[in-house]
């Protein structure tokens, strides 16, 4: 009996029949669980992506200053709109962080879902979690758009197109205005349009504000002194007054302290060439005057469509006015223009202080050529009889009709206030030979604006490689990525890129 039992045990021990079946079952179960784990993990990623998408949309909506619904309700609504996420999601929403210039929302959401296969290895559920945050900052935006309308902008583009640079500029600038206003709530954005040629036409009211008089109405430009372009750093929390000495770089001079610019044309090659987009005058005509703090995109586009070209490229003046109209030190001018119905009364608090966290300030300046110096007629030629027997200052009509025919550069009619390379003349304007140039004046204002936190985008349009204009525009930009060196129809793309950059609302994670 014992031997029989022993024999059976030995046979059982040595019997290998059916072993493969056990191994097969073990391998199958392992593969089954592994594939099942993959399915459960894929479900987890699908649910997590869906939850993250819902949070991204909810925090963008909840962070908006205009949002009147609390963040909890807002996010619950976005979660309900998903395909896979259940409604019983746990939301953790700390109180929004609100500062003077921003509103930040942070939301964490989580929930559990039952697994199909992982429960076989002791994981009956998985946790889905996502985090989203967003901020809306600087609810107010002030933009100065300075556009070159020098005579070279009347030239046709290279590459076989019949469009002029000015035509491309009009189209591109209009699209920029449309796009930038789409990104802003009504009343939050103002744009000052600053066309510049040899100088900037500021309009009759602003000219009178700075000069306290006018000898004639043809020129609405104002002459600046060298020190008006000085760069003097200052703390952003400084208190501003009418002529605070530490803010001269971006602030306009004190009321009534400057001189009206003369009405003249320096050269006539372009003016007499038959190009229809060119008008007479170093100081642009009244159609090209500044559009101050405009909140109506259609009004801006109407002005842009009416732009025509004039002589010279006073980039330093375009930049000067662009920066000045963002500087809180010019608030007296704003009040003056509101009283004369030039600026809407809703902008009485502009330009806002640099330290105001609710505002962002931008300058967008476009030029197609090198900066030029500043000319003026010698006084003995400017004070002339227009035919009425009386010698008067600024005989505008006389100069428009007789200067081209009766005078030339050979008669030494003109003198330089200052040139591109050096200041040539000192005739009580404070322009000693040793101080500054037109290019340096441009750079000084760029420095001052950047020192005060103004973001500057520069566009070099069809610039010559290695030219002074290319160097100066690159220098003026806030960074290398803020300088656009474009040719031809690329201008439209550059303007669109800038408009997209000037936006307030963004995801933080």
C-alpha atoms as one frame of an Amber mdcrd trajectory, in Angstrom:
protein
   0.000   0.000   0.000   2.733   2.361   0.949   4.623   1.620  -2.183   1.532
   2.327  -4.253   1.065   5.760  -2.682   4.721   6.493  -3.102   4.590   5.506
  -6.718   1.607   7.760  -7.384   3.323  10.744  -5.737   6.458  10.223  -7.785
   4.417   9.946 -10.958   2.514  13.132 -10.085   5.761  14.886  -9.430   7.238
  13.905 -12.731   4.073  14.338 -14.823   4.428  17.365 -17.230   1.238  16.930
 -19.176  -0.976  20.108 -19.037   1.878  22.448 -17.922   1.599  24.605 -21.003
  -2.031  25.261 -20.229  -1.187  26.772 -16.860   1.526  28.893 -18.420  -0.806
  30.016 -21.170  -3.438  31.053 -18.679  -0.868  33.019 -16.680   0.508  34.799
 -19.769  -2.995  35.534 -21.062  -4.038  37.054 -17.762  -0.875  39.195 -17.725
  -1.490  40.406 -21.295  -5.149  41.020 -20.577  -4.364  43.170 -17.558  -1.595
  45.022 -19.392  -3.843  45.900 -22.342  -6.598  46.803 -19.935  -4.250  49.084
 -18.016  -3.459  50.872 -21.281  -7.137  51.374 -21.950  -7.707  52.768 -18.457
  -4.712  55.087 -18.780  -5.932  56.283 -22.198  -9.302  57.008 -20.636  -7.517
  58.919 -17.876  -5.644  61.114 -20.391  -8.823  61.748 -22.385 -10.667  62.833
 -19.260  -7.715  64.947 -18.085  -7.451  66.755 -21.450 -11.170  67.426 -21.427
 -11.004  68.768 -17.883  -7.952  70.926 -18.698  -9.700  72.411 -21.717 -12.733
  73.270 -19.610 -10.508  74.909 -16.975  -8.572  76.920 -19.565 -11.799  78.356
 -20.904 -13.301  78.949 -17.494 -10.310  80.826 -16.057 -10.138  83.075 -19.128
 -13.765  83.996 -18.597 -13.490  84.269 -14.816 -10.396  86.502 -14.922 -12.022
  89.187 -17.065 -12.616  92.498 -15.302 -16.031  92.614 -16.920 -17.050  89.225
 -15.437 -20.035  89.589 -13.098 -20.533  85.863 -12.338 -18.422  84.313  -9.579
 -15.591  81.987 -10.579 -17.227  78.891  -9.028 -20.398  79.263 -11.096 -18.453
  80.184 -14.211 -16.244  77.099 -14.029 -19.132  74.782 -13.203 -20.858  75.999
 -16.336 -17.857  75.264 -18.531 -17.436  71.801 -16.971 -21.066  70.939 -17.719
 -20.423  71.672 -21.403 -17.812  68.904 -21.681 -18.394  65.458 -23.167 -16.784
  63.199 -20.583 -16.275  65.140 -17.366 -18.950  64.465 -14.708 -20.649  67.264
 -12.852 -19.424  66.140  -9.427 -15.974  67.653  -9.924 -14.254  69.064  -6.859
 -13.203  72.650  -7.547 -10.632  74.515  -5.489 -10.791  78.225  -6.298  -8.883
  80.620  -4.028 -10.031  84.221  -3.953  -8.958  86.101  -7.106  -5.764  88.096
  -6.717  -6.726  91.624  -7.712  -4.208  94.460  -7.981  -4.472  97.891  -9.512
  -3.634  96.526 -12.915  -4.550  92.859 -12.933  -6.995  90.186 -11.862  -5.614
  86.649 -11.512  -7.658  83.446 -11.189  -6.292  80.046 -10.117  -8.496  76.931
 -10.323  -7.719  73.309  -9.452 -10.230  70.599 -10.337 -10.285  66.868  -9.633
 -12.541  63.835  -9.642 -12.293  60.013  -9.599 -13.488  57.565 -12.222 -13.899
  53.801 -11.978 -11.391  51.656 -13.823 -12.278  48.670 -15.968  -9.117  46.618
 -15.734  -6.838  48.206 -13.154  -9.239  47.048 -10.469  -7.884  43.569 -11.158
  -4.553  44.677  -9.686  -6.007  46.577  -6.760  -6.687  50.013  -8.410 -10.460
  50.361  -8.577 -10.290  54.086  -9.512  -7.999  56.830 -10.823  -7.887  60.524
  -9.949  -8.158  63.085 -12.772  -6.706  66.475 -11.873  -6.034  69.711 -13.784
  -4.961  73.244 -12.919  -5.607  76.430 -14.821  -4.798  80.074 -14.203  -5.276
  83.274 -16.132  -4.870  86.989 -15.618  -6.309  90.042 -17.200  -3.864  92.881
 -16.832  -3.811  96.528 -17.807  -7.435  97.044 -18.685  -6.538 100.354 -20.353
  -4.298 100.663 -23.402  -2.827 103.865 -24.826  -1.198 103.637 -28.253   0.678
 106.185 -30.336   0.836 105.229 -34.011   3.520 107.308 -35.764   3.569 106.942
 -39.563   6.138 108.235 -42.025   4.532 110.300 -44.807   7.770 111.568 -46.367
   7.979 111.968 -50.140   9.730 108.608 -50.561   6.504 106.944 -49.434   5.074
 107.951 -52.828   7.474 105.622 -54.616   6.229 102.378 -56.117   7.245  99.127
 -54.510   9.923  97.056 -56.152   9.061  93.668 -57.606   6.699  94.566 -60.422
   3.767  95.880 -58.396   2.245  99.251 -59.201   1.329  99.981 -55.585   3.098
 102.812 -53.822   4.488 102.503 -50.329   1.802 104.877 -49.127  -0.953 102.686
 -50.569   0.475  99.646 -48.800   0.750 101.677 -45.593  -2.895 102.731 -45.768
  -4.065  99.131 -46.176  -1.752  97.786 -43.472  -2.493 100.536 -40.956  -6.251
 100.130 -41.464  -5.993  96.400 -40.796  -3.910  97.151 -37.697  -6.601  99.476
 -36.381  -9.332  96.897 -37.006  -7.383  94.131 -35.301  -6.249  96.083 -32.265
  -9.754  97.362 -31.535 -11.135  93.820 -31.763  -8.911  92.899 -28.813 -10.216
  95.638 -26.537 -13.451  96.420 -24.778 -15.142  99.714 -25.698 -13.513 102.621
 -23.900 -10.390 100.707 -22.899  -8.264 101.656 -25.929  -7.214 104.968 -27.420
  -4.936 105.498 -30.398  -3.170 108.750 -31.264  -2.277 108.948 -34.955   0.944
 110.917 -35.569   1.820 111.368 -39.262   5.267 112.888 -39.745   7.225 114.245
 -42.689   9.741 117.062 -42.183   7.753 117.893 -39.079   4.428 117.074 -37.388
   1.253 119.089 -37.904  -0.301 119.299 -34.443  -3.405 121.231 -35.455  -4.344
 124.817 -34.742  -5.343 124.291 -31.097  -2.221 122.401 -29.987  -0.029 124.856
 -31.899  -1.661 127.777 -30.117  -1.264 125.979 -26.787   2.505 125.732 -27.264
   3.086 129.101 -28.911   0.290 131.301 -27.487   0.096 132.923 -30.918   0.262
 132.260 -34.635   1.477 134.616 -37.357  -0.335 132.674 -40.077  -2.465 129.560
 -40.351  -0.657 127.602 -43.074   1.912 126.052 -40.727   0.581 124.172 -37.750
   3.964 122.813 -36.684   5.920 123.909 -33.613   9.698 124.280 -33.381  11.428
 122.499 -30.511  14.635 123.351 -28.720  17.487 120.905 -28.283  16.695 120.357
 -24.619  13.174 119.233 -25.533  14.737 115.969 -26.662  17.002 115.549 -23.629
  16.903 112.217 -21.874  16.656 112.602 -18.110  15.829 109.383 -16.224  13.291
 109.673 -13.447  11.421 107.383 -11.052   8.080 106.227 -12.499   6.239 107.425
  -9.410   7.276 111.053  -9.931   4.640 113.730  -9.513   3.961 115.566 -12.765
   3.371 119.245 -13.323   3.245 121.442 -16.389   6.992 121.540 -17.016   8.588
 119.141 -14.572  12.325 119.362 -15.377  13.011 115.663 -14.931  10.445 114.634
 -17.559  11.432 116.863 -20.457  12.317 113.904 -22.641   8.749 112.783 -23.180
   6.809 115.778 -21.921   5.951 118.749 -24.108   7.473 122.133 -23.275   5.558
 124.502 -21.016   2.550 126.231 -22.512   3.330 129.234 -24.673   7.113 128.779
 -24.698   7.811 127.670 -28.275   7.771 129.192 -31.765   5.543 128.453 -34.703
   7.441 126.736 -37.494   7.769 128.525 -40.806   5.783 127.586 -43.884   8.200
 126.532 -46.635   9.315 123.839 -49.081  13.009 122.992 -49.216  13.290 121.173
 -52.537  10.979 120.669 -55.479  12.098 117.566 -57.342   9.286 115.442 -55.967
   6.758 118.222 -55.835   7.158 118.983 -59.531   7.412 115.344 -60.668   3.670
 114.966 -61.209   3.154 112.365 -58.474  -0.379 112.942 -57.236   0.171 111.827
 -53.618   2.700 114.596 -52.819   1.696 117.954 -51.334   3.682 121.146 -50.896
   5.276 121.955 -47.555   7.876 120.840 -45.039   5.174 121.057 -42.385   2.427
 118.629 -43.441  -0.911 120.067 -44.511  -3.898 120.217 -42.195  -5.295 116.931
 -43.541  -2.236 115.241 -42.015  -2.523 116.719 -38.516  -2.404 114.566 -35.371
  -5.487 112.609 -34.389  -5.431 112.866 -30.583  -6.545 110.005 -28.313  -9.135
 108.506 -30.633 -11.375 105.649 -29.518 -13.292 105.343 -32.794 -11.576 103.001
 -35.278 -13.593 104.349 -38.186 -12.405 107.891 -37.499  -8.799 106.664 -37.455
  -9.206 104.771 -40.720 -10.749 107.814 -42.371  -7.680 109.824 -41.420  -5.312
 107.074 -42.549  -7.036 106.843 -45.938  -6.559 110.584 -46.429  -2.786 110.543
 -45.795  -0.608 112.172 -48.422   3.127 112.742 -48.515   5.301 115.749 -47.740
   8.964 116.634 -47.794  11.677 115.174 -45.487  11.701 112.532 -42.717  11.559
 114.095 -39.281  11.567 110.812 -37.379  12.705 112.640 -34.252   9.515 114.747
 -34.335   7.261 111.762 -34.980   8.782 109.958 -32.029   8.711 113.085 -29.866
   4.980 113.560 -30.318   4.247 109.836 -30.066   5.984 109.703 -26.686   4.573
 113.009 -25.488   1.001 111.873 -26.053   1.617 108.961 -23.677   3.300 111.077
 -21.001   1.124 112.164 -18.047   2.942 115.500 -18.080   0.866 116.484 -21.131
  -2.415 116.360 -19.233  -2.679 120.151 -19.477  -2.742 119.818 -23.261  -5.443
 117.154 -22.975  -7.600 119.508 -20.916  -6.975 122.305 -23.420  -8.016 120.084
 -26.348 -11.104 118.781 -24.522 -12.238 122.362 -23.928 -11.996 122.909 -27.705
 -13.772 119.652 -28.600 -10.643 118.162 -30.175 -10.497 115.299 -27.637 -13.512
 113.509 -26.173 -14.157 114.384 -22.533 -14.114 110.702 -21.546 -10.316 110.843
 -21.934  -9.833 113.595 -19.358  -7.652 111.276 -17.244  -5.185 110.698 -20.079
  -2.360 110.210 -20.467  -2.465 108.105 -17.318   0.538 107.971 -14.954   3.257
 105.499 -15.846   2.894 103.878 -12.428  -0.828 103.217 -12.953  -1.037  99.421
 -13.102  -4.266  99.564 -15.092  -2.625 101.015 -18.198  -0.209  99.736 -20.803
   1.437 102.206 -23.189   2.693 101.363 -26.672   4.390 103.248 -29.488   4.292
 101.852 -33.013   6.482 103.867 -35.366   7.054 103.164 -39.064   9.627 104.823
 -41.325  11.062 104.127 -44.759  14.212 106.240 -44.666  16.958 108.049 -42.803
  16.136 110.836 -40.381  16.652 114.331 -41.798  17.757 117.488 -40.030  15.730
 120.642 -39.604  15.762 123.573 -42.037  14.386 127.069 -41.904  14.304 130.061
 -44.206  16.638 132.883 -43.378  14.643 135.697 -41.862  15.516 138.219 -44.582
  13.891 135.951 -47.133  10.901 134.937 -45.066   9.902 138.486 -44.190   8.902
 139.518 -47.695   6.184 141.483 -49.387   3.472 139.308 -50.883   2.401 142.135
 -53.161   0.285 144.218 -50.853   3.083 146.680 -50.132   3.497 145.532 -46.541
   6.357 143.351 -45.325   4.835 140.770 -42.992   6.150 137.747 -41.148   5.193
 134.382 -42.672   3.729 135.386 -46.018   2.376 131.896 -46.635   0.682 132.484
 -49.973   3.716 134.350 -51.315   6.064 131.498 -50.558   3.818 128.814 -51.987
   3.650 130.582 -55.365   7.014 132.310 -55.724   9.664 130.380 -53.811  10.074
 127.659 -56.458  10.403 130.200 -59.281  12.413 132.992 -57.692  14.742 131.232
 -55.262  16.975 128.199 -55.260  19.401 126.585 -52.887  22.166 128.486 -54.672
  20.817 131.753 -53.308  21.452 130.504 -49.798  17.813 130.959 -48.859  17.884
 128.247 -46.183  19.912 127.600 -43.082  20.067 124.571 -40.783  18.638 124.645
 -37.299  20.427 121.333 -36.944  21.509 118.633 -39.331  21.585 114.870 -39.190
  25.277 114.807 -38.293  25.683 117.896 -36.114  23.990 121.072 -35.017  25.154
 123.710 -37.445  23.563 126.887 -36.238  23.027 128.633 -32.964  20.642 131.523
 -33.400  19.079 131.881 -29.964  17.356 128.479 -30.228  19.793 126.836 -27.868
  21.481 124.696 -30.514  25.219 124.887 -29.744  27.424 123.050 -32.224  28.615
 120.559 -29.630  25.194 119.224 -28.686  23.341 116.432 -30.406  22.040 115.584
 -33.847  18.661 114.804 -35.358  19.408 111.104 -35.014  20.499 111.544 -31.414
  17.336 113.503 -30.660  15.329 110.538 -31.963  17.296 108.095 -29.833  16.974
 110.287 -26.735  13.200 110.187 -26.902  13.257 106.430 -27.487  15.410 106.017
 -24.369  13.107 108.174 -22.296   9.976 106.305 -23.364  11.530 102.913 -22.622
  12.790 104.159 -19.248   9.176 104.850 -18.341   7.965 101.402 -19.368   6.526
 102.294 -22.767   6.748  99.336 -25.160   8.084 100.449 -28.547   7.541  98.587
 -31.814   9.496  99.905 -34.797   8.903  99.059 -38.446  11.608  99.690 -41.020
   9.859  99.721 -44.397  12.024  98.973 -47.447  15.133 100.198 -45.630  18.572
  99.961 -47.202  20.646  97.267 -45.529  23.131  98.863 -43.129  21.517 102.314
 -43.395  21.323 104.766 -40.505  17.552 104.298 -40.508  17.904 100.554 -40.016
  20.365 101.089 -37.165  18.236 103.720 -35.464  14.949 101.829 -35.739  16.570
  98.703 -34.296  18.008 100.805 -31.449  14.663 102.419 -30.647  12.682  99.188
 -30.339  12.105  97.717 -26.896  13.992  94.589 -27.959  15.228  92.929 -31.137
  11.912  91.087 -31.400  10.096  94.441 -31.369  11.904  95.629 -34.526  10.364
  94.607 -37.852  12.594  95.055 -40.902  10.143  94.462 -43.746   9.839  94.934
 -47.469   6.819  95.539 -49.643   3.687  93.653 -48.732   5.376  92.222 -45.613
   4.344  95.458 -43.897   0.798  94.159 -43.480   2.028  90.982 -41.783   4.228
  93.004 -39.427   1.363  95.279 -38.399  -0.836  92.248 -37.787   1.849  90.649
 -35.619   2.130  93.801 -33.521  -1.638  94.036 -33.097  -1.732  90.429 -31.912
   1.014  91.151 -29.376  -0.834  94.100 -27.871  -3.353  92.057 -25.942  -4.242
  91.886 -22.302  -5.647  88.445 -21.648  -3.450  85.351 -21.587  -3.166  81.910
 -20.026  -0.489  81.658 -17.361  -0.210  77.846 -17.392
